[in-house]
XYZ file of C-alpha atoms in Angstrom:
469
model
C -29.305 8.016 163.432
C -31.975 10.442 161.370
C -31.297 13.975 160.851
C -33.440 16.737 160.359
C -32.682 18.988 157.631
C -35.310 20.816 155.185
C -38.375 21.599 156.524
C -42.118 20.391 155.448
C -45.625 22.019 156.591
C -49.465 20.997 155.171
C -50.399 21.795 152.138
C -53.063 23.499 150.933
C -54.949 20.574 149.531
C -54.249 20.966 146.172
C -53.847 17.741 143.942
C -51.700 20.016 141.015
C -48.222 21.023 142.770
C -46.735 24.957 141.448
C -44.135 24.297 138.025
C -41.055 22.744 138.778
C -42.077 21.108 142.193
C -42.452 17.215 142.280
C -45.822 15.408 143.120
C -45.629 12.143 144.807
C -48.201 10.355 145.907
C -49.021 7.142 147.598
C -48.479 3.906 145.478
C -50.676 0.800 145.907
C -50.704 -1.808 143.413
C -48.513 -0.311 141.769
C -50.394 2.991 140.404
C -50.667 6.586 141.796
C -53.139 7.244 144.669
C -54.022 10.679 144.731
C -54.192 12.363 148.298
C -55.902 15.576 149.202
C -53.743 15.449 152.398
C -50.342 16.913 151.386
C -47.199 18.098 152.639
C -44.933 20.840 151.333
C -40.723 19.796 151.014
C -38.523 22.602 150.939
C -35.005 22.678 150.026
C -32.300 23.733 152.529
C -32.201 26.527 149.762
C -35.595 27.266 150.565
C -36.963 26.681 147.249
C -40.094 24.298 146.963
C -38.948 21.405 146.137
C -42.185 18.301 146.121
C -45.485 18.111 147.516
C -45.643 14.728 149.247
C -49.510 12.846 149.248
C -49.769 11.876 152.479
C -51.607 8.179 153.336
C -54.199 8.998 155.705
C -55.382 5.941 158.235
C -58.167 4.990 156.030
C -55.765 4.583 152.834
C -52.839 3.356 154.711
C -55.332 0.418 156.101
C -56.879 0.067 152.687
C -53.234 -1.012 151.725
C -52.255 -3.198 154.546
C -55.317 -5.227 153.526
C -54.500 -5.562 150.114
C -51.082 -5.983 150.326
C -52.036 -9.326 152.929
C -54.173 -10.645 150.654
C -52.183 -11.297 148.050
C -48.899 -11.851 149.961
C -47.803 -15.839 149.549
C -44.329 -15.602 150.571
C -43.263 -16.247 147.042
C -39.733 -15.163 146.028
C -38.805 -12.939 143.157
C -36.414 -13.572 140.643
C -32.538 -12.186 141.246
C -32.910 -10.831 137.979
C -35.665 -8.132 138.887
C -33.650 -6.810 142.022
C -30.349 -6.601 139.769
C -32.185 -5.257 136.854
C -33.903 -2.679 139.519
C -30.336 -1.406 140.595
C -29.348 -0.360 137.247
C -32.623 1.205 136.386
C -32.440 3.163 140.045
C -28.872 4.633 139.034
C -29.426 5.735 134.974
C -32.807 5.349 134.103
C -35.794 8.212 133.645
C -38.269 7.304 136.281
C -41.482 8.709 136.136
C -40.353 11.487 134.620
C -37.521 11.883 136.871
C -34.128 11.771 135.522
C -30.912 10.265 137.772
C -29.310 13.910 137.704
C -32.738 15.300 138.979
C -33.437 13.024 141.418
C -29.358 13.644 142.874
C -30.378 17.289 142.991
C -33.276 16.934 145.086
C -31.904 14.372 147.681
C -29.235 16.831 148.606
C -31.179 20.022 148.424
C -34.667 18.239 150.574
C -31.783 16.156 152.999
C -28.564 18.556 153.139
C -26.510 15.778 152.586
C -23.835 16.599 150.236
C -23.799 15.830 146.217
C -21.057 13.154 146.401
C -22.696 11.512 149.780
C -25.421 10.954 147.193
C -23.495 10.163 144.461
C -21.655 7.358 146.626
C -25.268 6.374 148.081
C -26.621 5.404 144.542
C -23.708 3.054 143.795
C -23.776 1.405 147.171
C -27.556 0.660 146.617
C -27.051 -0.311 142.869
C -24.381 -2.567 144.024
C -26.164 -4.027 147.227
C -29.231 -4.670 144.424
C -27.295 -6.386 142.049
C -25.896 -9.088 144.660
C -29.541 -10.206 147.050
C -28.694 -13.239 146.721
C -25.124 -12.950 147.743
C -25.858 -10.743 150.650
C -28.954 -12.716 152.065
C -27.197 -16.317 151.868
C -24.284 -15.397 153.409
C -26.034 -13.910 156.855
C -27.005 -17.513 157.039
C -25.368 -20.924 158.491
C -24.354 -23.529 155.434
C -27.543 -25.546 154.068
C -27.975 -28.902 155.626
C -29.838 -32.072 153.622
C -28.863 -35.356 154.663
C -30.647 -38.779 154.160
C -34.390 -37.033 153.831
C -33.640 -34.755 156.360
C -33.212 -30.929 155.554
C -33.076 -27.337 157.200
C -35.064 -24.155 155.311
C -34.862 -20.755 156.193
C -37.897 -19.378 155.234
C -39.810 -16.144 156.203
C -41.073 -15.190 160.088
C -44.091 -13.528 158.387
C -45.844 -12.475 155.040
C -45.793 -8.422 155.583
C -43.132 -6.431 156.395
C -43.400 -2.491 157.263
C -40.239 -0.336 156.958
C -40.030 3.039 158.473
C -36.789 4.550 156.762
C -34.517 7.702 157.302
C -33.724 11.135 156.026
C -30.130 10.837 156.751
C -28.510 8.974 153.871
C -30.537 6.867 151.004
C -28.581 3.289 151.662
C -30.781 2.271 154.521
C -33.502 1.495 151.566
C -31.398 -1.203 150.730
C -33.041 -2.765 153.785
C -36.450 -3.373 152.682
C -35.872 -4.012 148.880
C -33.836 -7.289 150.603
C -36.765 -8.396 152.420
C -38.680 -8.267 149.210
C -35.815 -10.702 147.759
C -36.357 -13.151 150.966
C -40.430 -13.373 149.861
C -41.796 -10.493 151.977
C -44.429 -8.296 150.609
C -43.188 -4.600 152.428
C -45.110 -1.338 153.337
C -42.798 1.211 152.986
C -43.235 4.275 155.005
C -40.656 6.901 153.681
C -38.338 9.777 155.881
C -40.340 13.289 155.670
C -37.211 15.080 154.177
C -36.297 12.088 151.909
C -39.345 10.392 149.829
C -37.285 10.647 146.507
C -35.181 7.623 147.475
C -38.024 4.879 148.159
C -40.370 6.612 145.846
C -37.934 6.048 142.809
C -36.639 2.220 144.251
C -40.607 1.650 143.765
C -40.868 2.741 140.442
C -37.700 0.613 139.459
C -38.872 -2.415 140.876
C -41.680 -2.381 138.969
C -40.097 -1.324 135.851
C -37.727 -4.103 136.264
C -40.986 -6.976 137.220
C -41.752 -6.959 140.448
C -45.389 -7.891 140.956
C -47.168 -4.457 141.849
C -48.885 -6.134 145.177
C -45.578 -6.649 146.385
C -45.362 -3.260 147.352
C -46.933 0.084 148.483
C -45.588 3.504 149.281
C -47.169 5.561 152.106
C -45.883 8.922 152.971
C -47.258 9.819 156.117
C -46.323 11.149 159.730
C -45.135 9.067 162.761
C -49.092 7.567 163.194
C -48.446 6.498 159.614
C -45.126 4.434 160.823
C -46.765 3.589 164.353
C -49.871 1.793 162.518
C -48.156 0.480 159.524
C -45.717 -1.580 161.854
C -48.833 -2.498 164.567
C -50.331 -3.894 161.337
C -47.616 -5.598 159.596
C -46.049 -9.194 161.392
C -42.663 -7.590 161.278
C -41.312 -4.081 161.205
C -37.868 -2.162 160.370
C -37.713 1.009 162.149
C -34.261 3.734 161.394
C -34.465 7.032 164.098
C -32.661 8.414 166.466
C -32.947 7.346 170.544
C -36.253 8.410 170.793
C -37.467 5.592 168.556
C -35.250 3.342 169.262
C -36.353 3.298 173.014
C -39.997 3.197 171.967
C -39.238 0.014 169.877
C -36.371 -1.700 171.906
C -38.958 -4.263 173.620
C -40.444 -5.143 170.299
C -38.893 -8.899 169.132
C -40.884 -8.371 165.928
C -39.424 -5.181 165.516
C -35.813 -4.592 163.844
C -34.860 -1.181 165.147
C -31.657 0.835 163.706
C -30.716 3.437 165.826
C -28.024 6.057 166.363
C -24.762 4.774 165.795
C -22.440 6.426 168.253
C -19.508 4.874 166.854
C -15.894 5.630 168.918
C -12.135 5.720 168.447
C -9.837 4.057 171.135
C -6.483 4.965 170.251
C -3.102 5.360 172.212
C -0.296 8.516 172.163
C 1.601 6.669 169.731
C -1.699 5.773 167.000
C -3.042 9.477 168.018
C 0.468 10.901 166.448
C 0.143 9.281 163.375
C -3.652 9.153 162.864
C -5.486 12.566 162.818
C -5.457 12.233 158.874
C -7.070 9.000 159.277
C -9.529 9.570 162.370
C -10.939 13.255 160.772
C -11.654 10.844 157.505
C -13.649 8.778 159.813
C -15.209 11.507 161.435
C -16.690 13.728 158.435
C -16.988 10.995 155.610
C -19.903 11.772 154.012
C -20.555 14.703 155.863
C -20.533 12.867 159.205
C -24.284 11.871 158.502
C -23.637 8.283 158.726
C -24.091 5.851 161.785
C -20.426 4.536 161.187
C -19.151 7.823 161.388
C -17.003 8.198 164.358
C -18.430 10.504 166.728
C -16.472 9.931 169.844
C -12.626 9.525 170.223
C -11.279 8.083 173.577
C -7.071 8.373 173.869
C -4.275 7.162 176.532
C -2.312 10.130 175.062
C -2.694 13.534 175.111
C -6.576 14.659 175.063
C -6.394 18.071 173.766
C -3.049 17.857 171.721
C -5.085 15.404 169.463
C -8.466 17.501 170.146
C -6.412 20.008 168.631
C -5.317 18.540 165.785
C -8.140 17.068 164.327
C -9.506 20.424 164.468
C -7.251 21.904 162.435
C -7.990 19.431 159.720
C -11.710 19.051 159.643
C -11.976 23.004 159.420
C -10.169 22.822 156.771
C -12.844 21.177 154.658
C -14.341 24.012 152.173
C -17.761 25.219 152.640
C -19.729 24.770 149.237
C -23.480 24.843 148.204
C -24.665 20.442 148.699
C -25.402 20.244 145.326
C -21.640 21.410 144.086
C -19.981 18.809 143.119
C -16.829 19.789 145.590
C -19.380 19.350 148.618
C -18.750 17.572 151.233
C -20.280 19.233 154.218
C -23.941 19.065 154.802
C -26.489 22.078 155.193
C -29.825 22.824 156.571
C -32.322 26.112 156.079
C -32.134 28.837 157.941
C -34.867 28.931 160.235
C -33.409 25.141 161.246
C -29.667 26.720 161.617
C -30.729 29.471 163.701
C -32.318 26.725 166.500
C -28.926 24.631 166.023
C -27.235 27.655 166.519
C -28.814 27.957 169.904
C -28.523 23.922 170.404
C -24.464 24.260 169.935
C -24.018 27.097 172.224
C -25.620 25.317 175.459
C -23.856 22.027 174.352
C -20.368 23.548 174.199
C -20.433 25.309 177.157
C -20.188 21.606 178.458
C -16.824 21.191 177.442
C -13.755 22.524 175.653
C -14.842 23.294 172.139
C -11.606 23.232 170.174
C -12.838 24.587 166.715
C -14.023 27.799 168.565
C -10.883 29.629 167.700
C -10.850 28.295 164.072
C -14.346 29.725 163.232
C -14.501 33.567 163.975
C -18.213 33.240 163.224
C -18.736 30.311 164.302
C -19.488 26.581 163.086
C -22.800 27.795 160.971
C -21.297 29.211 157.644
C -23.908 30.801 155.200
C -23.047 28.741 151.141
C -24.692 31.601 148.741
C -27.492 29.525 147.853
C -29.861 30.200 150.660
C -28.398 27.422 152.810
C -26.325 27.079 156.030
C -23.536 24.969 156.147
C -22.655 22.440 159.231
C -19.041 22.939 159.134
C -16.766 20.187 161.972
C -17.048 20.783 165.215
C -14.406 19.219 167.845
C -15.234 19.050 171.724
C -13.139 17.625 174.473
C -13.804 16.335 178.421
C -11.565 15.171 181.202
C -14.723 12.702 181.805
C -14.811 9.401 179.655
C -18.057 9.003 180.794
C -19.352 12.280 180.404
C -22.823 12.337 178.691
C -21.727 13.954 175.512
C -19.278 10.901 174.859
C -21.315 9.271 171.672
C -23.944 12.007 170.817
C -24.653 12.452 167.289
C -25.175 15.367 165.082
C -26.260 15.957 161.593
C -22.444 16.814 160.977
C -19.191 15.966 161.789
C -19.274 16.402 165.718
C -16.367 14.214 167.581
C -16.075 14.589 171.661
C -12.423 13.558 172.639
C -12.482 11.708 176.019
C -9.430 10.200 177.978
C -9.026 6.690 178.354
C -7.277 4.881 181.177
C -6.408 1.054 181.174
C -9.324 0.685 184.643
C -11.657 1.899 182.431
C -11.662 -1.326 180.620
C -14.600 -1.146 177.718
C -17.278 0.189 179.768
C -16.829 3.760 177.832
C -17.008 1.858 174.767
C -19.837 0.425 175.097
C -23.373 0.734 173.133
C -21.856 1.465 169.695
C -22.337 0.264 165.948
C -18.889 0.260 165.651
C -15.549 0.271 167.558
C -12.205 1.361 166.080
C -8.911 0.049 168.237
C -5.456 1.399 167.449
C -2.138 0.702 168.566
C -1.672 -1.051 171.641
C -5.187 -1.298 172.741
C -6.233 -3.824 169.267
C -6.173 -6.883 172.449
C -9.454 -5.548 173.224
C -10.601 -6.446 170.359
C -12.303 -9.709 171.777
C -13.987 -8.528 175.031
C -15.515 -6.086 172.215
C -16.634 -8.840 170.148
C -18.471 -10.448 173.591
C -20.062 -7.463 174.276
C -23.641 -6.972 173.612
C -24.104 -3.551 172.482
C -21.139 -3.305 170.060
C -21.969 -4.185 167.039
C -18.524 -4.213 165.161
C -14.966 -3.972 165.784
C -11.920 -2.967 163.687
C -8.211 -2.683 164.145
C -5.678 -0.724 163.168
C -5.594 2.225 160.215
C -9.658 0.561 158.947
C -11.985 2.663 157.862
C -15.111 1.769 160.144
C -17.363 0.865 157.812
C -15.041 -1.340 155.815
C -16.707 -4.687 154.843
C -18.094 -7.383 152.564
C -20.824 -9.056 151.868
C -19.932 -11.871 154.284
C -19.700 -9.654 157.352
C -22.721 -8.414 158.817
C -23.204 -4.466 159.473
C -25.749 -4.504 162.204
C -26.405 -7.975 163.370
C -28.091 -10.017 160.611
C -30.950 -8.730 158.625
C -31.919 -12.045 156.999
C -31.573 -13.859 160.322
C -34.389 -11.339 161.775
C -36.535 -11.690 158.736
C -36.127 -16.055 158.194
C -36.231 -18.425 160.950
C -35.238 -22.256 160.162
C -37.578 -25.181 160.023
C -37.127 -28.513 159.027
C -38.506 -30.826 156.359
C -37.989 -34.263 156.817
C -38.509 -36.968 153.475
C -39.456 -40.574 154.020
C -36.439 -42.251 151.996
C-alpha cells in the first residue's frame, strides 16, 4: 500500500549536504558509512529536505557478509526494545530532535502532522510490549515428561524492504530483531527518517551494533538484499506484491483494499462512521476503507459521504489541524491527469463539491489530496478496491447472489446491519485477512489478534526437544 509523495533525484556526489538539510548515510556496525552515491529528498514544500547515502552493490554485499557472520540467533533483552521505544518518541538522536524528525516525515511523505504524531505512539507502544505481541501469535508452550515444543527462528538474516506511506510498518522488523534475527533494513525513498532514527535508538538503548545495518538504496538495493538474506519482508503496492507472491521465504504486505458491506438501514445511520474509516489518517493506511458495497441506495449514500469528507479543512501537513495529505507540485499536476481518466469511469460525486477540483494548493508550496467519492452500478467493476494516496472510496451495489465474491482479496472487511452473518464465510476465505462487525473501526485490535496473518509464525517454525527422564 506505498505512496509516492516528495520527490528524490542523484546527487551531485557531495559527502557535505547545503545548511539545514539532513545527511544520512548507510549504517553498518553500527557507525556511519559515508557514500559518494547520494540522493536528494525534497519536501512536498519543495524545500530540500536530506541527502540520503545510497548503499551501492559492493557496500550493500559488504554488509550482508558481516551481518551473517556474526548472526547466532541470540535474543535480545525486552528491556532494549522497550527502552528503544521511549528513546524513538523524546530523545535527541543524532542530532535530531523528536519535533524535527515529526517535521520532516510529513513534509518528505505528505502524510499529515497528527498521522505522525499517532504513528510514533503506536510504534513506542508496539516496542514496549515484543514480548507480548510475539508470544501471543503463537500456540500455548507444550513440555511434558522430557518432551517439549520451541519456536525458534526459520533463519539467521532477515531483509526488510519498508514503505513511505506511514512509519508503523517499522514496527515489523524491530520484532524480528526481538525473535533473534539479525535484519538488513532497506528504507522507503521518501521516508528514511523513520528506520534511520529506530537504528540509532536501538543502539542507544543496547542492541549489539551487528545486529543491524541500514542501506538506503533503489529497488536493486531491496531485490539483492532479500536474494541474499534467508527471509525477507517486502511493503509496496501490486506491483511488488505480484513479483513476490510465489516467494514462501518472502513475507509480502501489499495494498490493503479494505471494503464496507453495509445495508439501507446501517448506510442511514453510518456515513459519520464510514467517512472516519475512509480518511483516518489521511486515508494513507492499508485499513483504510477504500471501497463501500450497499443493498441500499448507491448514490444517496455516495452522496452523503461526500458531503462529509469535503468538509475536512485543507491545511499545510505539518499544521497541527492537518489531516489531509499533500504531495509537490510537479507530482499533483500528473495526479491531476491520473484522476481525470479515472473518473470518467464512473460517477464522481465530490465533482460538484470542489469547483476546482480535488487538488487544493495549502500556501506552503504543497498540494493538498482533498476526499474524493466515486460510484458504479458494477460491484465488480475494476475500480472496486483501488487505492490512492488519499481518501478515495468507490461505492458499489451489493445484491444477496453476489455472495462474498466482491469482497474478496482485502486486509480487512467491515459488515453492518443485516449482512454481520457473513461474517464466517469471511473468516474461511483466503484472501481476507480480517473481519469486523457492526459500528468497529477497521483497524480496531489487540495484541492477541493478528493484523495480517502472523508475523512471528512466518519468522519461527516449531521443533522439538525431547529429554531422556
Amino acid at each position: 500500500m506505498a505512496a509516492a509523495h516528495g520527490s528524490t533525484r542523484p546527487g551531485p556526489g557531495s559527502t557535505r549536504p547545503a545548511p539545514g538539510v539532513a545527511r544520512l548515510d548507510p549504517v553498518i556496525d553500527g557507525q556511519d558509512v559515508p557514500s559518494r552515491d547520494t540522493a536528494r529528498l525534497t519536501g512536498v514544500d519543495g524545500a530540500p529536505l536530506a541527502e540520503v547515502g545510497l548503499a551501492p552493490r559492493l557496500l550493500a554485499q559488504a554488509a550482508v557478509n558481516r551481518i551473517r557472520r556474526s548472526a547466532d540467533g541470540s535474543v535480545p533483552d525486552a528491556g532494549v526494545f522497550a527502552a528503544a521505544g521511549d528513546l524513538f518518541a523524546t530523545a535527541t538522536l543524532d542530532g535530531e530532535s523528536p519535533q524535527e524528525y515529526r517535521r520532516r516525515v510529513a513534509l518528505a511523505t505528505g502524510s499529515a502532522h497528527g498521522t505522525i504524531d499517532r504513528a510514533v505512539a503506536g510504534i513506542r507502544a508496539a516496542l514496549n510490549q515484543t514480548e507480548l505481541l510475539n508470544s501471543s501469535e503463537l500456540p500455548a508452550p507444550f513440555a511434558a515428561g522430557g518432551y517439549a515444543r520451541h519456536w525458534v527462528p526459520r533463519g539467521r538474516v532477515l531483509a526488510a524492504v519498508v514503505p513511505n506511506n506511514h512509519p508503523e510498518p517499522n514496527v515489523t522488523w524491530v520484532r524480528a530483531l526481538s525473535l533473534g534475527y539479525s535484519v538488513l533494513v532497506r528504507p522507503g525513498s521518501k521516508d528514511p527518517f523513520t528506520p534511520r532514527r529506530l537504528t540509532a535508538a536501538l543502539l542507544r538503548a543496547g542492541l549489539a551494533p551487528h545486529r543491524i545495518a541500514f542501506l538506503p538504496g533503489g529497488h536493486e538495493t531491496g531485490e539483492h538484499l532479500i536474494d541474499q538474506a534467508d527471509l525477507g519482508i517486502v511493503y509496496g503496492g501490486p506491483d511488488a506484491a505480484a513479483r513476490w507472491a510465489g516467494r514462501r521465504d518472502v513475507l509480502v504486505r501489499g495494498p490493503g483494499r479494505s471494503k464496507a458491506l453495509v445495508d439501507a438501514a446501517a448506510a442511514a445511520r453510518l456515513p459519520d462512521r464510514l467517512a472516519d474509516w475512509i480518511a483516518d489518517d489521511g486515508g494513507v493506511r492499508c485499513n483504510n476503507i477504500s471501497a463501500v458495497l450497499t443493498s441500499g441506495p448507491v448514490d444517496e449514500l455516495a452522496d452523503a459521504l461526500a458531503e462529509r469528507l469535503a468538509a475536512l479543512p485543507v491545511h499545510p501537513v505539518t499544521s497541527p489541524e492537518a489531516v489531509l495529505p499533500a504531495t509537490g507540485r510537479d507530482d499533483a499536476a500528473a495526479l491531476r491527469d491520473h484522476l481525470a481518466t479515472l473518473t470518467a469511469q464512473v460517477t464522481d460525486h465530490s465533482a460538484r463539491l470542489y469547483p476546482d477540483g480535488p487538488l487544493a494548493e495549502a500556501g506552503d508550496g504543497s498540494t493538498v489530496l482533498r476526499p474524493l467519492v466515486v460510484a458504479t452500478d458494477d460491484p465488480f467493476h475494476p475500480l472496486v478496491g483501488t487505492e490512492l494516496p488519499f481518501p478515495f472510496v468507490v461505492v458499489a451495489p451489493w445484491r444477496t447472489e453476489h455472495g462474498i465474491a466482491p469482497l474478496r482479496d482485502s486486509l480487512v472487511v467491515s459488515l453492518n446491519g443485516r449482512h454481520t452473518d457473513l461474517a464466517q464465510q469471511l473468516l474461511r476465505e483466503p484472501s481476507v485477512r480480517k473481519v469486523t462487525t457492526g459500528p468497529v473501526r477497521p483497524w480496531a485490535s489487540r495484541p492477541e489478534l493478528p493484523h495480517d496473518g502472523s508475523l512471528a509464525g512466518f519468522l519461527l517454525e516449531p521443533k522439538a526437544l525431547v529429554v531422556a527422564t
